[in-house]
Amino acid sequence: MKKILGYLNAWVIAPGEVLKVKVSTYGSERYHADLVRVICGDANPDHGIYREEEIDAPFSGEYTGRLQPIDCGSYAVLPNSPEFTTLDSFTVQAWIWPTTPDKGEQGIITHWQDDPAHGFALLIDDSGALAMKVGDGSGNVSEVSIDKPLATRRWHLVSGLYDAKSGQISVCQEPINVDHENHQAAIATKQINPGKVGTTDSPLMFAAFPMMQANGKPGSQCHFNGKIDRPRLTAGILSAAERSVVAWDALPHERNRHVIGAWDFSHDIGTDVVSDVSPNGLHGYTVNLPSRGCKGYNWSGAEQDWKQAPQEYGAAHFHDDDLYDAGWETDFEYIVPDDLRSGVYAVRLKADDDEWYVTFFVRPPRGTTTSKLAFLASTVTYMAYSNYHWLFHERFSEVTEAMWATLEKTEVFLQEHNELGLSTYDTHSDGSGVRYASRLRPVLNMAAKTPLWSFNADTLIMGWLENQGIEYDVITDEDLHQEGASLLDQYQAVLTGTHPEYYTTPMWDGMRAYLARKGRLIYLGGNGFIWRCALSSEMPGILELRRPEDGIRYRDEEPGESYLEFTGEYGGLWRRLGMPPQALVGVGTVAVGFDASGYYKRKEASFDSRASFIFEGIGDDEVIGDFGIVGGGASGGEIDAVDPMMGTPSHTLVVASSEGHSENTYLAPDECGFNHSAMNGTQNPNVRADMTFFETPGGGGVFSVGSISWSGSLSHNDYDNNVSRITRNVIRRFLDNKPFVMPD
Amino acid sequence: MHKIDPSRMDLVEEFRNNPDGPYSPELTLVVNRLRLMPMADRHILVCTRRGREWVLAKMPSTRGTKLELIEGQVFDEYSRGVWEVFKRRWQTVTGVDLA
């Protein structure tokens, strides 16, 4: 179905900067590329609001297509060294926590090259058992296996030994038993012709075997799923007692002078560095971001924070579907011209009967603005949702969303192409939650003509702004993360998208400081400012998220692994961190429901003179937003309400609240400590969105609608409706220089 | 888990007349049961032209493998596609062919 995809080196770019466009075709020999400005990305012909504008660009034209492979799956690489190639007899060992021992061959520690087979590999074989194989470089491969599957999600010390003098190879697995199980230690030995293992040019690798990709670049295969802790390589044959010492000791070379390498994943957490703590310094790096800051074989539970007990967080969790950087070659570049207005753009790619929009955001020239109003594109949230598989991976997806699974062509392609990676809503193939999401790969759900969620729902707001003739700049979460309040301070008012859910600490601090000074925020969404996440200062374009405790989440977090590796911060809900969204924008999430939306009715506070600007042209009893293309109403999807206990400012005006929510709209998990029989929208009074306004001491203010579906009502009746009018009223007042005055 | 009574043609008729819902409490139990089938071999819809065309498909049993698009099962109304999904899943769960 899909013939063409692409991605860029950046999602946000300023005039004068270079965009690198990377394209892969799938069966098409030629493709066409051009530039469009995306004005409204809703391509449903029944809505009739799709708008794009073709822009002249020097790159427009025909190109030769090619398939660009992706080396998916995480692993570690220790560059080749004489210490590896001159091995005689040796012992290789690691603590492992296999999560899918039955999935087929998986490399644990490999120094291997095929055709003819050289080197050695400690692995899990096709029977799920620990095995070791050696290749002599002449085509002879010898393998020994325990022939008994490893226990899933249980720690084992695994060792492989090769005696070059006697020709004996052995493997040994020693489980750490949990209290009520009795997994047995086992050893297997085989006699082969003595002599050195074949010398190979390959690096030493953890969690995979090497493989040459179709484009001639080094890659990987036969990935290990699970954790590896304290991998070691030692010259000579270690006795059981010596193996135990080398495995348990954090600095094993202090106990055994024959240690060649002792790698420690508790060092350099938050980076791709793999440190060898032995005197040889055989350092390496990880590929595709295995998870770090993970509990090791010796985790006691005394500490939950990897920073406080790094010696107990020495594991890296590898997955065969991890992906950071797809690594595609650049097809062409585009230097953004000085006169290209700030906005949402796309490189439009066409191949045969398929097309694809590679989205990017153009901000004003750095240090300048071109409007008093900024639209803050939720790029961190777009990243969290990137290549979302949940709908077709999770059995409970249909009952969660009260719908029948209906896939897009892009989702059909994702189902068939694991190499495109996952979103933070998904689970890995071993069932563990996905913690990282990258923009350095094709993202199939951040484009025009995709369903109305996250990015494409936000274009409903952009399309409305264009229809209303309201000028705006586009800035992004990544800009806010890097520049903080100084970015926002340049604007009289800031407009959010429909669902600004994920905030890093610098983003949160930047927004809070902006509002505390004189900032004005129009929060046109729902379920905003919810999860603390992190961006890496070491590796661009990657988001980390951990989901401890509760919240609307599609997976649980591994106990004891709630601290983010990129920042060392405790992850989770901003609410649980003592900084609820209600204290920032007046409202916070109360309920979720995707089948039908409700509408608002004015409250008494809407007649307060402080709020009169909001309702100019709105009747006293007028129902607000009982129409729209997202669930049929302006209040839906995920909805927010005030809560003084959570910090809603005391002078907040609740000017309207929603009604008419469905029986499939339920309280959010963090709003209900105990499930009961009156949790849905037809029964529970807390299932509502509150429309709020409050002033700030600096003369600014905050207006919130508390609903994801608000934007879906803007275009109703050719943009002439009360949701549109209220939004326009608020923007007009927020762009007026006249300060808001705090009430007495 | 709710056990569907395959003789309840009244609930089938209710669904056929109102596939988009909301459903009666009894039909909701049936719908939820059909929506909780294992993902492998679950019949679903694929949107091939936004707002205009949907194709019946069957999910594969493993990640990374192709969906089966069911030949000849193309719908120009979403509700017709949903009705076909309902019938297929009803047959899978109850063994009764509603065709």
PDB file of C-alpha atoms in Angstrom, chain A residues 496-655:
ATOM      1  CA  THR A 496      -1.695  25.569  22.474  1.00  0.00           C
ATOM      2  CA  GLY A 497      -2.801  22.714  20.289  1.00  0.00           C
ATOM      3  CA  THR A 498      -5.471  20.182  21.100  1.00  0.00           C
ATOM      4  CA  HIS A 499      -3.402  17.928  23.298  1.00  0.00           C
ATOM      5  CA  PRO A 500      -0.178  19.309  24.816  1.00  0.00           C
ATOM      6  CA  GLU A 501       0.201  16.241  27.014  1.00  0.00           C
ATOM      7  CA  TYR A 502       3.941  15.781  27.502  1.00  0.00           C
ATOM      8  CA  TYR A 503       6.187  18.354  29.137  1.00  0.00           C
ATOM      9  CA  THR A 504       9.844  18.212  30.010  1.00  0.00           C
ATOM     10  CA  THR A 505      10.932  20.069  33.117  1.00  0.00           C
ATOM     11  CA  PRO A 506      12.526  22.930  31.119  1.00  0.00           C
ATOM     12  CA  MET A 507       9.283  23.260  29.153  1.00  0.00           C
ATOM     13  CA  TRP A 508       7.231  23.290  32.336  1.00  0.00           C
ATOM     14  CA  ASP A 509       9.498  25.823  34.007  1.00  0.00           C
ATOM     15  CA  GLY A 510       9.496  27.982  30.879  1.00  0.00           C
ATOM     16  CA  MET A 511       5.709  28.036  30.642  1.00  0.00           C
ATOM     17  CA  ARG A 512       5.293  28.687  34.352  1.00  0.00           C
ATOM     18  CA  ALA A 513       7.772  31.565  34.282  1.00  0.00           C
ATOM     19  CA  TYR A 514       6.111  33.072  31.209  1.00  0.00           C
ATOM     20  CA  LEU A 515       2.728  33.043  32.911  1.00  0.00           C
ATOM     21  CA  ALA A 516       4.105  34.333  36.208  1.00  0.00           C
ATOM     22  CA  ARG A 517       5.625  37.356  34.442  1.00  0.00           C
ATOM     23  CA  LYS A 518       3.000  38.686  32.061  1.00  0.00           C
ATOM     24  CA  GLY A 519       2.282  35.829  29.711  1.00  0.00           C
ATOM     25  CA  ARG A 520      -1.092  34.988  28.249  1.00  0.00           C
ATOM     26  CA  LEU A 521      -1.946  31.413  27.433  1.00  0.00           C
ATOM     27  CA  ILE A 522      -4.919  30.118  25.495  1.00  0.00           C
ATOM     28  CA  TYR A 523      -5.162  26.413  26.210  1.00  0.00           C
ATOM     29  CA  LEU A 524      -7.328  25.050  23.407  1.00  0.00           C
ATOM     30  CA  GLY A 525      -7.022  21.404  24.338  1.00  0.00           C
ATOM     31  CA  GLY A 526      -7.500  18.696  26.892  1.00  0.00           C
ATOM     32  CA  ASN A 527      -5.321  16.310  28.884  1.00  0.00           C
ATOM     33  CA  GLY A 528      -2.549  18.873  28.752  1.00  0.00           C
ATOM     34  CA  PHE A 529       0.554  19.298  30.907  1.00  0.00           C
ATOM     35  CA  ILE A 530       0.199  15.757  32.221  1.00  0.00           C
ATOM     36  CA  TRP A 531       3.357  13.678  32.013  1.00  0.00           C
ATOM     37  CA  ARG A 532       6.907  14.626  32.840  1.00  0.00           C
ATOM     38  CA  CYS A 533       9.184  13.369  30.112  1.00  0.00           C
ATOM     39  CA  ALA A 534      12.752  14.076  29.088  1.00  0.00           C
ATOM     40  CA  LEU A 535      14.729  14.950  26.009  1.00  0.00           C
ATOM     41  CA  SER A 536      18.312  13.833  25.783  1.00  0.00           C
ATOM     42  CA  SER A 537      21.046  16.423  25.886  1.00  0.00           C
ATOM     43  CA  GLU A 538      23.384  13.809  24.418  1.00  0.00           C
ATOM     44  CA  MET A 539      21.300  12.384  21.609  1.00  0.00           C
ATOM     45  CA  PRO A 540      19.049  14.702  19.591  1.00  0.00           C
ATOM     46  CA  GLY A 541      15.524  13.797  18.622  1.00  0.00           C
ATOM     47  CA  ILE A 542      14.675  11.225  21.243  1.00  0.00           C
ATOM     48  CA  LEU A 543      12.091  11.386  24.015  1.00  0.00           C
ATOM     49  CA  GLU A 544      12.077   9.334  27.190  1.00  0.00           C
ATOM     50  CA  LEU A 545       8.989   8.568  29.223  1.00  0.00           C
ATOM     51  CA  ARG A 546       8.368   6.388  32.244  1.00  0.00           C
ATOM     52  CA  ARG A 547       4.835   5.823  33.470  1.00  0.00           C
ATOM     53  CA  PRO A 548       4.855   4.938  37.173  1.00  0.00           C
ATOM     54  CA  GLU A 549       1.914   4.922  39.536  1.00  0.00           C
ATOM     55  CA  ASP A 550      -1.201   5.905  37.569  1.00  0.00           C
ATOM     56  CA  GLY A 551      -2.609   8.177  34.901  1.00  0.00           C
ATOM     57  CA  ILE A 552      -4.256   7.351  31.613  1.00  0.00           C
ATOM     58  CA  ARG A 553      -1.646   4.934  30.445  1.00  0.00           C
ATOM     59  CA  TYR A 554      -1.583   2.001  28.147  1.00  0.00           C
ATOM     60  CA  ARG A 555       1.019   0.022  30.027  1.00  0.00           C
ATOM     61  CA  ASP A 556       2.469  -0.276  33.485  1.00  0.00           C
ATOM     62  CA  GLU A 557       6.007   0.735  34.388  1.00  0.00           C
ATOM     63  CA  GLU A 558       8.525  -1.844  35.533  1.00  0.00           C
ATOM     64  CA  PRO A 559       8.626  -1.540  39.347  1.00  0.00           C
ATOM     65  CA  GLY A 560      11.756   0.123  40.628  1.00  0.00           C
ATOM     66  CA  GLU A 561      12.518   1.777  37.297  1.00  0.00           C
ATOM     67  CA  SER A 562      10.611   5.036  37.569  1.00  0.00           C
ATOM     68  CA  TYR A 563      13.565   7.412  37.310  1.00  0.00           C
ATOM     69  CA  LEU A 564      14.307   8.822  33.879  1.00  0.00           C
ATOM     70  CA  GLU A 565      17.708   7.899  32.553  1.00  0.00           C
ATOM     71  CA  PHE A 566      18.176  11.111  30.546  1.00  0.00           C
ATOM     72  CA  THR A 567      17.775  13.452  33.518  1.00  0.00           C
ATOM     73  CA  GLY A 568      17.727  11.325  36.654  1.00  0.00           C
ATOM     74  CA  GLU A 569      14.324  12.807  37.492  1.00  0.00           C
ATOM     75  CA  TYR A 570      11.401  10.819  38.861  1.00  0.00           C
ATOM     76  CA  GLY A 571       9.014  10.274  35.971  1.00  0.00           C
ATOM     77  CA  GLY A 572       5.254  10.172  35.858  1.00  0.00           C
ATOM     78  CA  LEU A 573       2.373  12.560  36.247  1.00  0.00           C
ATOM     79  CA  TRP A 574       3.141  16.201  36.972  1.00  0.00           C
ATOM     80  CA  ARG A 575       0.211  15.921  39.372  1.00  0.00           C
ATOM     81  CA  ARG A 576       1.978  13.217  41.348  1.00  0.00           C
ATOM     82  CA  LEU A 577       5.118  15.340  41.375  1.00  0.00           C
ATOM     83  CA  GLY A 578       3.279  18.084  43.250  1.00  0.00           C
ATOM     84  CA  MET A 579       2.895  20.330  40.224  1.00  0.00           C
ATOM     85  CA  PRO A 580      -0.618  19.612  38.893  1.00  0.00           C
ATOM     86  CA  PRO A 581      -1.790  21.146  35.638  1.00  0.00           C
ATOM     87  CA  GLN A 582      -4.652  22.739  37.573  1.00  0.00           C
ATOM     88  CA  ALA A 583      -2.100  25.016  39.223  1.00  0.00           C
ATOM     89  CA  LEU A 584      -0.659  26.000  35.853  1.00  0.00           C
ATOM     90  CA  VAL A 585      -3.718  26.438  33.641  1.00  0.00           C
ATOM     91  CA  GLY A 586      -6.693  26.126  36.017  1.00  0.00           C
ATOM     92  CA  VAL A 587      -7.889  22.712  34.883  1.00  0.00           C
ATOM     93  CA  GLY A 588      -6.591  19.158  34.856  1.00  0.00           C
ATOM     94  CA  THR A 589      -7.733  15.904  33.338  1.00  0.00           C
ATOM     95  CA  VAL A 590     -10.805  14.272  34.839  1.00  0.00           C
ATOM     96  CA  ALA A 591     -12.221  11.947  32.200  1.00  0.00           C
ATOM     97  CA  VAL A 592     -11.699  10.169  28.905  1.00  0.00           C
ATOM     98  CA  GLY A 593     -14.152   9.006  26.262  1.00  0.00           C
ATOM     99  CA  PHE A 594     -13.777   8.686  22.526  1.00  0.00           C
ATOM    100  CA  ASP A 595     -17.148   7.626  21.195  1.00  0.00           C
ATOM    101  CA  ALA A 596     -19.146  10.838  21.582  1.00  0.00           C
ATOM    102  CA  SER A 597     -18.555  14.373  22.786  1.00  0.00           C
ATOM    103  CA  GLY A 598     -20.647  16.725  24.895  1.00  0.00           C
ATOM    104  CA  TYR A 599     -21.337  20.451  24.823  1.00  0.00           C
ATOM    105  CA  TYR A 600     -20.957  23.411  27.175  1.00  0.00           C
ATOM    106  CA  LYS A 601     -23.455  25.522  29.009  1.00  0.00           C
ATOM    107  CA  ARG A 602     -22.655  28.907  30.470  1.00  0.00           C
ATOM    108  CA  LYS A 603     -22.230  29.196  34.213  1.00  0.00           C
ATOM    109  CA  GLU A 604     -23.025  32.138  36.422  1.00  0.00           C
ATOM    110  CA  ALA A 605     -19.410  33.276  36.359  1.00  0.00           C
ATOM    111  CA  SER A 606     -19.671  33.848  32.617  1.00  0.00           C
ATOM    112  CA  PHE A 607     -21.744  36.939  33.370  1.00  0.00           C
ATOM    113  CA  ASP A 608     -19.010  38.419  35.545  1.00  0.00           C
ATOM    114  CA  SER A 609     -17.642  41.547  33.925  1.00  0.00           C
ATOM    115  CA  ARG A 610     -14.170  40.005  34.040  1.00  0.00           C
ATOM    116  CA  ALA A 611     -15.353  37.393  31.553  1.00  0.00           C
ATOM    117  CA  SER A 612     -17.580  39.538  29.374  1.00  0.00           C
ATOM    118  CA  PHE A 613     -15.012  39.649  26.559  1.00  0.00           C
ATOM    119  CA  ILE A 614     -15.276  35.879  26.184  1.00  0.00           C
ATOM    120  CA  PHE A 615     -19.000  35.847  25.492  1.00  0.00           C
ATOM    121  CA  GLU A 616     -19.483  38.840  23.255  1.00  0.00           C
ATOM    122  CA  GLY A 617     -22.106  37.789  20.739  1.00  0.00           C
ATOM    123  CA  ILE A 618     -23.087  34.672  22.698  1.00  0.00           C
ATOM    124  CA  GLY A 619     -26.612  34.363  24.054  1.00  0.00           C
ATOM    125  CA  ASP A 620     -27.213  33.963  27.766  1.00  0.00           C
ATOM    126  CA  ASP A 621     -28.730  30.505  27.346  1.00  0.00           C
ATOM    127  CA  GLU A 622     -26.887  29.491  24.236  1.00  0.00           C
ATOM    128  CA  VAL A 623     -25.597  25.936  24.169  1.00  0.00           C
ATOM    129  CA  ILE A 624     -21.961  26.037  23.161  1.00  0.00           C
ATOM    130  CA  GLY A 625     -20.472  23.481  20.821  1.00  0.00           C
ATOM    131  CA  ASP A 626     -23.248  20.921  20.398  1.00  0.00           C
ATOM    132  CA  PHE A 627     -21.754  20.193  16.989  1.00  0.00           C
ATOM    133  CA  GLY A 628     -18.411  19.245  15.518  1.00  0.00           C
ATOM    134  CA  ILE A 629     -16.441  16.676  13.596  1.00  0.00           C
ATOM    135  CA  VAL A 630     -14.820  15.061  16.644  1.00  0.00           C
ATOM    136  CA  GLY A 631     -17.519  13.089  18.430  1.00  0.00           C
ATOM    137  CA  GLY A 632     -20.211  15.593  17.504  1.00  0.00           C
ATOM    138  CA  GLY A 633     -19.381  18.111  20.219  1.00  0.00           C
ATOM    139  CA  ALA A 634     -16.818  20.557  21.559  1.00  0.00           C
ATOM    140  CA  SER A 635     -16.238  18.746  24.848  1.00  0.00           C
ATOM    141  CA  GLY A 636     -14.774  15.326  24.394  1.00  0.00           C
ATOM    142  CA  GLY A 637     -11.886  12.984  23.881  1.00  0.00           C
ATOM    143  CA  GLU A 638     -10.050  13.834  27.064  1.00  0.00           C
ATOM    144  CA  ILE A 639     -11.507  16.548  29.257  1.00  0.00           C
ATOM    145  CA  ASP A 640     -10.282  18.698  32.117  1.00  0.00           C
ATOM    146  CA  ALA A 641     -11.925  20.424  35.057  1.00  0.00           C
ATOM    147  CA  VAL A 642     -11.006  22.654  37.967  1.00  0.00           C
ATOM    148  CA  ASP A 643      -9.921  21.273  41.316  1.00  0.00           C
ATOM    149  CA  PRO A 644      -8.982  23.650  44.125  1.00  0.00           C
ATOM    150  CA  MET A 645      -7.295  20.759  45.918  1.00  0.00           C
ATOM    151  CA  MET A 646      -4.990  20.433  42.952  1.00  0.00           C
ATOM    152  CA  GLY A 647      -4.185  24.126  42.887  1.00  0.00           C
ATOM    153  CA  THR A 648      -6.693  25.817  40.599  1.00  0.00           C
ATOM    154  CA  PRO A 649      -6.111  29.531  41.330  1.00  0.00           C
ATOM    155  CA  SER A 650      -8.690  30.768  43.807  1.00  0.00           C
ATOM    156  CA  HIS A 651      -9.922  33.601  41.574  1.00  0.00           C
ATOM    157  CA  THR A 652     -10.504  31.305  38.569  1.00  0.00           C
ATOM    158  CA  LEU A 653     -13.814  31.871  36.827  1.00  0.00           C
ATOM    159  CA  VAL A 654     -15.527  28.687  35.655  1.00  0.00           C
ATOM    160  CA  VAL A 655     -17.440  30.315  32.842  1.00  0.00           C
TER     161      VAL A 655
END
